Amino acid sequence: MNDGWETSASAWIASMGETGDFSREFVLDAPMQARVVASGAQSVLDLGCGEGRFCRRLASAVQTVVGIDPTESLVAHARSRGQASYHVAKAEDLPFSEAQFDMVVSYLTLIDIPDIPAALRETHRVLRPGGRLLIANLNSFTTACQSKGTPVKNADGTTTLTMDRYLDSFPSWAEWSGIRIQNWHRPQAFYMQALLSAGFQLIHFDEPRASGGARAETYNRAPYLHIMEWQKPAS
């Protein structure tokens, strides 16, 4: 099924640039990179690397950086920029051996993966014992609003979102700046239970504040992103 990523690839690359969008540049990049560095990981797999921007950020601090993505045009762009090894592959079927990586990073990609349990089983398989899975994701109350169309901007500067079917899991289409892609909504309990069932243990959770940017004040009033770090047991 067409998820929109291949036809949206050029617009996505242009929108990300080298700094990424607001959420990446001012909310997630710093704490995500800090968690990678603090872990001491020297082999990192970026699960859904897209155009390779975060892989390039990690390259100066991590010995081996590998990115996978199912969108051929995004992987081709990532390869043209170098600084990591890139593969066209799906998270549900990773082309790597067991216990190959110290850390797997899922940077705003869980919402793009159709079969989360399969992807988590594969992630668990390719991590060494004691290895970590670092996740940045949209809060589920945000994805539950996507099926209700564009957020309403109010005269006082606030935004109104309409949430529906929170406890269900369903795909919806997101569209902006020439990009039209399919995302998945799942309740937070779905992710937590899937991660626990896959054998991971939660070791870190955060909802980082925006560190700057024109939207920081508005974002910090109603943040919509979180970071989780899970560990594969050492034995």
Coordinates of C-alpha atoms in Angstrom, one line a residue:
M1 CA 0.0 0.0 0.0
N2 CA 1.3 3.5 -0.8
D3 CA 2.1 5.4 2.3
G4 CA 3.0 8.6 0.5
W5 CA 6.6 8.7 1.5
E6 CA 8.2 8.1 -2.0
T7 CA 6.1 10.8 -3.6
S8 CA 6.7 13.2 -0.7
A9 CA 10.5 12.5 -0.5
S10 CA 11.7 15.7 -2.3
A11 CA 9.4 18.0 -0.3
W12 CA 10.5 16.2 2.9
I13 CA 14.2 16.7 2.2
A14 CA 13.6 20.3 1.4
S15 CA 11.6 20.9 4.6
M16 CA 14.1 19.2 6.9
G17 CA 17.3 20.8 5.6
E18 CA 20.2 20.2 8.0
T19 CA 18.6 21.5 11.1
G20 CA 15.2 19.8 10.8
D21 CA 11.8 21.3 11.7
F22 CA 11.0 23.0 15.0
S23 CA 10.3 19.7 16.9
R24 CA 13.7 18.3 15.9
E25 CA 15.9 21.5 16.2
F26 CA 14.5 22.9 19.4
V27 CA 12.9 20.0 21.3
L28 CA 14.4 16.6 20.4
D29 CA 17.8 16.8 18.9
A30 CA 19.8 17.9 22.0
P31 CA 18.2 15.4 24.5
M32 CA 18.2 12.5 22.0
Q33 CA 21.9 13.0 21.1
A34 CA 22.7 13.4 24.8
R35 CA 21.1 10.1 25.6
V36 CA 23.1 8.4 22.8
V37 CA 26.4 9.9 24.0
A38 CA 25.7 9.1 27.7
S39 CA 25.0 5.5 26.9
G40 CA 28.5 5.0 25.5
A41 CA 27.1 3.2 22.4
Q42 CA 29.6 2.8 19.6
S43 CA 27.3 1.0 17.1
V44 CA 23.9 2.7 16.5
L45 CA 21.1 1.8 14.2
D46 CA 18.7 4.5 13.2
L47 CA 15.3 2.9 12.6
G48 CA 13.6 4.9 9.8
C49 CA 16.5 7.3 9.1
G50 CA 14.8 9.1 6.3
E51 CA 17.2 11.6 4.6
G52 CA 19.9 10.8 7.2
R53 CA 20.0 14.0 9.1
F54 CA 20.2 12.5 12.6
C55 CA 22.7 9.9 11.5
R56 CA 25.0 12.7 10.3
R57 CA 24.6 14.3 13.7
L58 CA 25.6 11.1 15.5
A59 CA 28.6 10.4 13.2
S60 CA 31.0 12.6 15.1
A61 CA 30.3 10.9 18.5
V62 CA 29.6 7.3 17.5
Q63 CA 32.0 4.9 15.8
T64 CA 29.5 3.0 13.6
V65 CA 26.2 4.6 12.5
V66 CA 23.8 2.6 10.3
G67 CA 20.4 3.9 9.0
I68 CA 17.5 2.0 7.5
D69 CA 14.4 3.3 5.7
P70 CA 11.9 1.7 3.3
T71 CA 11.8 4.9 1.1
E72 CA 14.4 4.5 -1.7
S73 CA 14.6 8.2 -2.6
L74 CA 15.3 9.2 1.1
V75 CA 18.0 6.5 1.4
A76 CA 19.6 7.7 -1.9
H77 CA 19.8 11.2 -0.5
A78 CA 21.2 10.0 2.8
R79 CA 23.9 8.0 0.9
S80 CA 24.8 11.1 -1.2
R81 CA 25.6 12.9 2.1
G82 CA 27.6 10.1 3.6
Q83 CA 28.9 9.8 7.2
A84 CA 26.9 6.6 7.8
S85 CA 25.9 3.3 6.2
Y86 CA 22.4 3.2 4.8
H87 CA 20.1 0.4 3.7
V88 CA 16.7 0.2 2.1
A89 CA 14.8 -2.0 4.6
K90 CA 11.8 -2.1 6.8
A91 CA 11.9 -2.1 10.6
E92 CA 9.8 -5.3 10.6
D93 CA 12.5 -7.2 8.7
L94 CA 16.0 -5.9 9.5
P95 CA 18.9 -7.2 7.4
F96 CA 21.3 -7.6 10.3
S97 CA 22.6 -10.3 12.5
E98 CA 21.7 -10.9 16.2
A99 CA 23.2 -8.7 18.8
Q100 CA 24.9 -6.4 16.3
F101 CA 24.1 -3.0 17.8
D102 CA 24.6 -1.2 21.1
M103 CA 21.6 1.1 20.5
V104 CA 18.7 1.4 18.2
V105 CA 17.1 4.8 17.7
S106 CA 13.5 5.4 16.6
Y107 CA 13.3 9.1 16.0
L108 CA 9.6 10.0 15.3
T109 CA 9.2 6.8 13.3
L110 CA 7.0 4.5 15.4
I111 CA 4.0 6.4 14.0
D112 CA 5.1 5.4 10.4
I113 CA 5.5 1.6 11.1
P114 CA 2.5 -0.5 10.3
D115 CA 3.5 -3.6 12.4
I116 CA 4.9 -2.4 15.7
P117 CA 5.2 -5.8 17.5
A118 CA 7.2 -7.2 14.6
A119 CA 9.5 -4.1 14.5
L120 CA 10.1 -4.4 18.2
R121 CA 10.9 -8.1 18.0
E122 CA 13.4 -7.3 15.3
T123 CA 14.9 -4.5 17.3
H124 CA 15.3 -6.7 20.3
R125 CA 17.0 -9.3 18.1
V126 CA 19.6 -7.0 16.7
L127 CA 20.5 -5.4 20.0
R128 CA 23.3 -6.9 22.1
P129 CA 22.4 -7.9 25.7
G130 CA 22.2 -4.7 27.7
G131 CA 21.6 -2.7 24.6
R132 CA 19.2 0.2 24.4
L133 CA 16.2 1.4 22.3
L134 CA 15.9 5.2 22.3
I135 CA 12.5 6.5 21.2
A136 CA 11.2 9.9 20.4
N137 CA 7.4 9.9 19.6
L138 CA 4.4 12.0 19.3
N139 CA 2.1 11.9 22.3
S140 CA -0.9 9.7 21.6
F141 CA -3.4 12.4 22.3
T142 CA -1.9 14.4 19.4
T143 CA -2.1 11.5 16.9
A144 CA -5.7 10.9 18.0
C145 CA -6.6 14.3 16.7
Q146 CA -5.2 13.8 13.2
S147 CA -8.4 12.1 11.9
K148 CA -10.3 15.3 12.7
G149 CA -8.5 17.5 10.2
T150 CA -6.5 20.7 10.6
P151 CA -6.1 22.2 14.1
V152 CA -8.1 25.3 14.7
K153 CA -6.1 28.5 15.4
N154 CA -8.0 30.7 17.8
A155 CA -7.9 34.5 18.0
D156 CA -6.1 34.5 21.3
G157 CA -3.2 32.5 19.9
T158 CA -4.2 29.1 21.3
T159 CA -5.0 26.0 19.2
T160 CA -7.9 23.7 19.5
L161 CA -7.6 20.0 18.7
T162 CA -10.4 17.6 18.5
M163 CA -9.5 14.1 19.9
D164 CA -11.5 11.1 18.8
R165 CA -11.1 7.3 19.0
Y166 CA -8.1 7.5 21.4
L167 CA -8.3 3.9 22.5
D168 CA -8.4 2.6 18.9
S169 CA -5.4 2.1 16.5
F170 CA -5.9 3.5 13.0
P171 CA -4.0 5.1 10.1
S172 CA -4.6 8.7 9.0
W173 CA -3.1 11.1 6.5
A174 CA -1.1 14.1 7.4
E175 CA -0.5 16.9 4.8
W176 CA 1.6 20.0 4.9
S177 CA 4.1 21.9 2.6
G178 CA 3.8 19.5 -0.3
I179 CA 4.1 16.4 2.0
R180 CA 1.3 13.9 2.3
I181 CA 2.1 10.8 4.4
Q182 CA 0.3 8.2 6.3
N183 CA 0.8 8.1 10.1
W184 CA -0.6 5.7 12.7
H185 CA -2.4 6.5 15.9
R186 CA -2.1 4.1 18.8
P187 CA -2.9 4.8 22.5
Q188 CA 0.1 5.1 24.8
A189 CA -0.9 1.8 26.4
F190 CA -0.4 0.0 23.1
Y191 CA 3.2 1.2 22.9
M192 CA 4.0 0.4 26.5
Q193 CA 2.5 -3.1 26.4
A194 CA 4.2 -3.9 23.0
L195 CA 7.6 -2.8 24.4
L196 CA 7.1 -4.8 27.6
S197 CA 5.9 -7.9 25.6
A198 CA 9.0 -7.6 23.4
G199 CA 11.2 -8.0 26.5
F200 CA 12.3 -4.4 27.0
Q201 CA 12.7 -2.7 30.4
L202 CA 12.0 1.1 30.7
I203 CA 14.9 3.0 32.1
H204 CA 14.2 6.6 31.1
F205 CA 11.2 8.8 30.2
D206 CA 11.1 12.6 29.5
E207 CA 8.9 15.3 28.0
P208 CA 11.6 17.8 27.0
R209 CA 10.8 21.5 26.8
A210 CA 11.5 23.5 23.7
S211 CA 14.9 25.3 24.1
G212 CA 14.3 28.1 21.6
G213 CA 12.6 29.0 18.4
A214 CA 9.6 31.3 17.7
R215 CA 7.1 28.6 18.8
A216 CA 8.8 27.7 22.1
E217 CA 6.4 29.5 24.4
T218 CA 3.3 28.0 22.8
Y219 CA 4.9 24.5 22.6
N220 CA 5.9 24.6 26.3
R221 CA 2.3 25.3 27.3
A222 CA 1.1 22.1 25.6
P223 CA 4.0 19.8 24.6
Y224 CA 3.2 17.0 22.3
L225 CA 6.5 15.0 22.2
H226 CA 8.1 12.5 24.6
I227 CA 11.4 10.5 24.8
M228 CA 11.6 6.9 26.2
E229 CA 14.7 4.7 26.6
W230 CA 14.3 1.0 27.0
Q231 CA 16.9 -1.7 27.7
K232 CA 17.3 -5.3 26.5
P233 CA 18.1 -7.3 29.7
A234 CA 21.8 -8.2 30.0
S235 CA 21.0 -11.8 30.5

